[in-house]
């Protein structure tokens, strides 16, 4: 059980400087070995609006942003007005008392006014530095950690700027020591440095671990972080990174690179994914392995660009016209994103089909601490049956010289997998055709659409999927087998649902268990059916309006859930949303709960 | 196998030394309409590759969709038959993955200038080393005779029964201004001339456009061989200087009684995209390099996150 579990909320206008203090705090805590999860609720505005960053820290596992704010740092009046009323006894609020009025705080909330002007000799931009310094003092963190972080951040701007900021921090730190009560909890130092990364960074790093040599994208929130990370590391790692004219170009370019032999990847959000879908079908038809990450945001159309949702499931299931094999996975957290991308590349290479990843803003822009030992860049790389001109590759290269006629790119095999030769290989000339084709790539439309050949090719491609399901881990039931209720979710909600299960037991005496589904296609129909048919009550939790996953589950297993918890306001679930909804449903009040988000960001 | 399709004799290539013109002959005879201008373009491309001494496996021909885009199926090189309008994007990916390949895109006016217009513009400005051969018949053939982006104003087609009211795209000035560094126009009726244009384009380091008048004998009753024959004038016979930007634009705009064909514009002072990419400096195609990163690189990445 965690001894320390607190959350800091920093809010203000976009442009007021929330990301940097957030980053400083995250790194200071992670360097002490504390786990953390950060979520930035923001608007699609470059300056202005309201931005609220929550950093939750614990010496135990942290799987989500949590339910409460213990330390509030409002940088403007708006943030104070919105969030102060949510603080409970034991919490505190630190603010510039010359600029912001506190309003009524609940009993037991420590109100900590900071005379920013006085502490910073009139430099109001330093309010956030002063506030985080005061916070760290109250958490018992030595000043040196903050000094190091500030030095690292401002080094580029010269020694004078470093000294100035360290001075502001010192003033805030000392002021807190003299005037405020320390927190009853401290941020311990566990002597174990953790890494801090966003899901978008984890996606990029997963691609790097998988051996991605070609990355293309069109900037689109919330997936842009992957492009930025890839672009900034491209040269040192020898990766070709392209920003392309549109997502149609992106996916076609990625397919061209993959066809020529690279591991190639792209990431986008729902609208961009919509543009890519024709090309994804082409990858299925010409059997070229590519990986595409859809970082879901609230839709449809341009939707709410800076808000999260799990609303693209049916789009991804239906991506590309026709009927063709593809693999779809919804990783559960940042660490899982990192691990899943190389695994997916191996599957795509082995089965020569597109691989699609359903992430979302919550997981991709969210920050988490990860044990560096879990960032294994030596993941197994399996490129399947591939033939390279330089002799690399896993497949025999039986055709020397120019005996091209013997090579059948789309050979009808029992497994459905045909050895793939990349262009440039002598003796294996073929055409990869998006029209239906024969074993050697010849268009069957050139033969008056031969129905017998069409059927054989459809079946060949489909056969590949018969064994994929044996290569991926089935979902595991977490919690007591004989529970009153089984909570089913998919993708990024795993950590929040897990915490809700724990809270239901600890606080409400309700025994729940959890079945979380990560691999969407292929689907572990047998295992899932077996588990759920034994459940007393099944409740499906998802971040969309219509219950896309509930519908999919029913289509695959015939199981209709007893209850549904759905959220489609753009903000992610918090554990208490699920706890309260489960209570409501177990009491028989409703079969559909739509929790209300208390904080409007 | 259906009797409607004629199977060509298998290409006879046993070694590089024995490279012959037939080495480029595809497995099947083209299913184009008899008399289609595309036959001449195919033959010109095969001849150009042979005369340049390129081996079939070193060449990747990528097409979009349309009559002309079936060409990769009729030539013995690596081929990709992709999506309508997307060949340049696919080709860019393939070229960057393996810059040692000769990558040639073949398509039509609808494919390249219509649905693929955006990729056309952006591929040109990148000056990537690709050769783009557009078989321009000023009509949509495979969809049976609708107006295309190069159909002239007033032309009656199945989709413009009262005459086309829109202005046509003129791909040549567009390419010259757009950043293509080799811009030429050929004519299916002048195959030998076309071979030379294609050889120049394939060897040019940078983006090459060869727009070829390739008459559709079935659906375009206006711009026929008979119509083009007296009008086309070979620039090389007129002493045209392809490094003169303004003259190149002027020649590109000429239409009517005299239509210039030949190399309009060429510049060699700009590096191609691959030459500007430091990632390709280490030599060898990206596609064939060792996957994964070193422990040192991994540790550096992790250190940034601590």
Coordinates of C-alpha atoms in Angstrom, one line a residue, chain A residues 27 31 193-197 201 205 208-211 213-214 229 233-246 248-249 252-253 255-257 259-263 278-279 282 286 372 375 377-378 381 383 388-390 392 401-405 407 421-435 440 442-443 445-448 453, chain B residues 1-2 4-5 10-11 13-16 25 27-28 31 55-60 64-65 70-84 86 88-98 101 115 118-120 122-123 125-126 273 276-280 282 286-295 297-306:
Chain A
X27 CA 11.7 15.0 -13.2
X31 CA 14.6 11.2 -9.8
X193 CA 15.9 7.1 -10.8
X194 CA 12.8 6.7 -13.0
X195 CA 12.4 7.9 -16.5
X196 CA 9.6 10.2 -17.4
X197 CA 8.0 10.1 -20.8
X201 CA 7.5 9.6 -26.8
X205 CA 10.8 5.0 -28.8
X208 CA 13.0 3.0 -32.7
X209 CA 13.3 -0.2 -30.7
X210 CA 11.5 -2.0 -33.5
X211 CA 14.0 -0.7 -36.0
X213 CA 13.9 3.5 -40.5
X214 CA 11.2 5.6 -42.1
X229 CA 10.4 13.3 -31.1
X233 CA 16.3 12.2 -33.1
X234 CA 16.4 11.3 -36.8
X235 CA 19.9 12.2 -37.5
X236 CA 21.6 10.7 -34.5
X237 CA 19.7 7.4 -35.1
X238 CA 19.7 7.2 -38.9
X239 CA 16.0 7.4 -39.4
X240 CA 14.3 9.1 -42.4
X241 CA 11.7 11.4 -41.1
X242 CA 9.3 13.3 -43.5
X243 CA 6.6 15.8 -42.9
X244 CA 4.3 15.2 -45.8
X245 CA 1.7 17.3 -47.6
X246 CA -1.2 15.4 -46.2
X248 CA -2.9 10.5 -47.8
X249 CA 0.7 11.2 -48.8
X252 CA 1.3 6.0 -49.3
X253 CA 4.9 7.1 -48.6
X255 CA 3.9 1.9 -47.8
X256 CA 6.5 2.8 -50.5
X257 CA 9.2 2.7 -47.9
X259 CA 7.6 -2.2 -49.8
X260 CA 11.3 -1.3 -50.5
X261 CA 12.3 -3.0 -47.3
X262 CA 12.2 -0.5 -44.4
X263 CA 10.3 -0.8 -41.2
X278 CA -7.6 3.8 -48.7
X279 CA -3.9 3.3 -48.6
X282 CA -3.6 -1.1 -50.4
X286 CA -0.2 -5.9 -51.7
X372 CA 14.5 2.6 -17.3
X375 CA 12.8 0.4 -21.8
X377 CA 15.8 -1.5 -26.9
X378 CA 17.0 -5.0 -27.5
X381 CA 13.2 -8.3 -34.3
X383 CA 11.1 -9.8 -40.2
X388 CA 16.9 -9.0 -49.4
X389 CA 19.4 -8.5 -52.2
X390 CA 22.3 -8.5 -49.8
X392 CA 19.8 -10.7 -45.3
X401 CA 20.5 -14.9 -61.5
X402 CA 17.6 -13.6 -63.5
X403 CA 15.2 -16.5 -63.3
X404 CA 12.4 -14.2 -62.4
X405 CA 9.7 -16.3 -63.8
X407 CA 9.4 -16.4 -58.3
X421 CA 11.3 -10.1 -52.0
X422 CA 12.1 -6.4 -51.8
X423 CA 12.8 -4.4 -55.0
X424 CA 16.5 -4.5 -56.1
X425 CA 16.8 -8.3 -55.4
X426 CA 18.0 -10.1 -58.5
X427 CA 15.8 -13.0 -59.6
X428 CA 12.6 -12.0 -57.9
X429 CA 11.1 -9.4 -60.1
X430 CA 7.4 -9.0 -59.6
X431 CA 4.6 -6.5 -59.6
X432 CA 2.8 -5.6 -56.4
X433 CA -0.7 -4.8 -57.6
X434 CA -3.7 -3.3 -55.8
X435 CA -6.0 -4.8 -58.4
X440 CA 2.9 -13.7 -59.7
X442 CA -0.5 -10.3 -62.7
X443 CA -3.7 -8.4 -62.5
X445 CA -8.7 -7.9 -64.2
X446 CA -6.5 -8.4 -67.3
X447 CA -8.1 -11.8 -67.6
X448 CA -11.8 -10.9 -67.5
X453 CA -8.3 -17.0 -58.9
Chain B
X1 CA -6.3 -19.2 -68.3
X2 CA -8.7 -17.2 -70.4
X4 CA -8.8 -13.7 -74.4
X5 CA -5.3 -12.9 -73.1
X10 CA 8.9 -15.4 -71.3
X11 CA 11.6 -12.8 -71.0
X13 CA 17.5 -12.9 -69.4
X14 CA 20.0 -15.3 -68.0
X15 CA 22.8 -12.9 -66.9
X16 CA 23.6 -9.2 -66.9
X25 CA 9.3 -7.4 -72.0
X27 CA 4.8 -11.5 -69.0
X28 CA 1.6 -10.4 -70.7
X31 CA -4.6 -5.0 -72.9
X55 CA 19.3 -4.3 -65.2
X56 CA 15.6 -5.0 -64.7
X57 CA 15.9 -5.7 -61.0
X58 CA 17.5 -2.3 -60.4
X59 CA 14.4 -0.5 -61.7
X60 CA 11.1 0.0 -59.9
X64 CA -1.4 4.9 -60.0
X65 CA -4.7 3.9 -61.6
X70 CA -1.4 -0.7 -66.0
X71 CA 2.1 -0.3 -67.5
X72 CA 4.1 -1.9 -64.7
X73 CA 2.3 -5.1 -65.5
X74 CA 3.7 -5.0 -69.1
X75 CA 7.3 -4.4 -68.3
X76 CA 9.9 -6.8 -66.7
X77 CA 11.1 -4.6 -63.8
X78 CA 10.0 -4.5 -60.2
X79 CA 6.6 -2.8 -60.3
X80 CA 3.9 -1.4 -58.1
X81 CA 0.4 -0.7 -59.2
X82 CA -0.8 1.5 -56.4
X83 CA -3.9 3.8 -55.9
X84 CA -5.4 6.5 -58.1
X86 CA -0.8 8.2 -55.3
X88 CA 4.4 9.8 -56.5
X89 CA 3.9 9.5 -52.8
X90 CA 4.5 5.8 -52.9
X91 CA 7.6 6.4 -55.1
X92 CA 9.0 9.0 -52.7
X93 CA 8.9 6.4 -49.9
X94 CA 10.4 3.7 -52.0
X95 CA 13.2 6.0 -53.3
X96 CA 14.1 7.2 -49.8
X97 CA 14.1 3.7 -48.5
X98 CA 16.4 2.5 -51.3
X101 CA 16.9 2.0 -57.2
X115 CA -6.6 13.2 -58.1
X118 CA -1.4 17.7 -54.5
X119 CA 1.3 15.0 -54.5
X120 CA 2.5 16.3 -58.0
X122 CA 4.8 18.7 -53.5
X123 CA 7.0 16.0 -55.1
X125 CA 9.3 21.1 -54.9
X126 CA 11.2 18.4 -53.1
X273 CA 16.3 15.5 -51.9
X276 CA 20.3 16.8 -48.9
X277 CA 19.4 14.1 -46.4
X278 CA 22.3 13.4 -44.0
X279 CA 20.6 10.2 -43.0
X280 CA 21.5 8.7 -46.4
X282 CA 26.4 6.8 -44.4
X286 CA 18.2 2.6 -45.6
X287 CA 16.2 -0.5 -46.3
X288 CA 19.2 -2.8 -46.1
X289 CA 20.8 -1.4 -43.0
X290 CA 21.0 -3.2 -39.7
X291 CA 17.8 -2.7 -37.6
X292 CA 17.8 -1.5 -34.0
X293 CA 20.1 0.9 -32.2
X294 CA 23.4 0.5 -30.3
X295 CA 23.5 0.2 -26.5
X297 CA 22.4 5.2 -28.5
X298 CA 19.8 3.5 -26.2
X299 CA 21.5 4.8 -23.1
X300 CA 21.6 8.3 -24.5
X301 CA 17.9 8.2 -25.3
X302 CA 17.1 6.9 -21.7
X303 CA 19.3 9.5 -20.2
X304 CA 17.3 12.3 -21.8
X305 CA 14.2 10.9 -20.0
X306 CA 15.8 10.8 -16.5

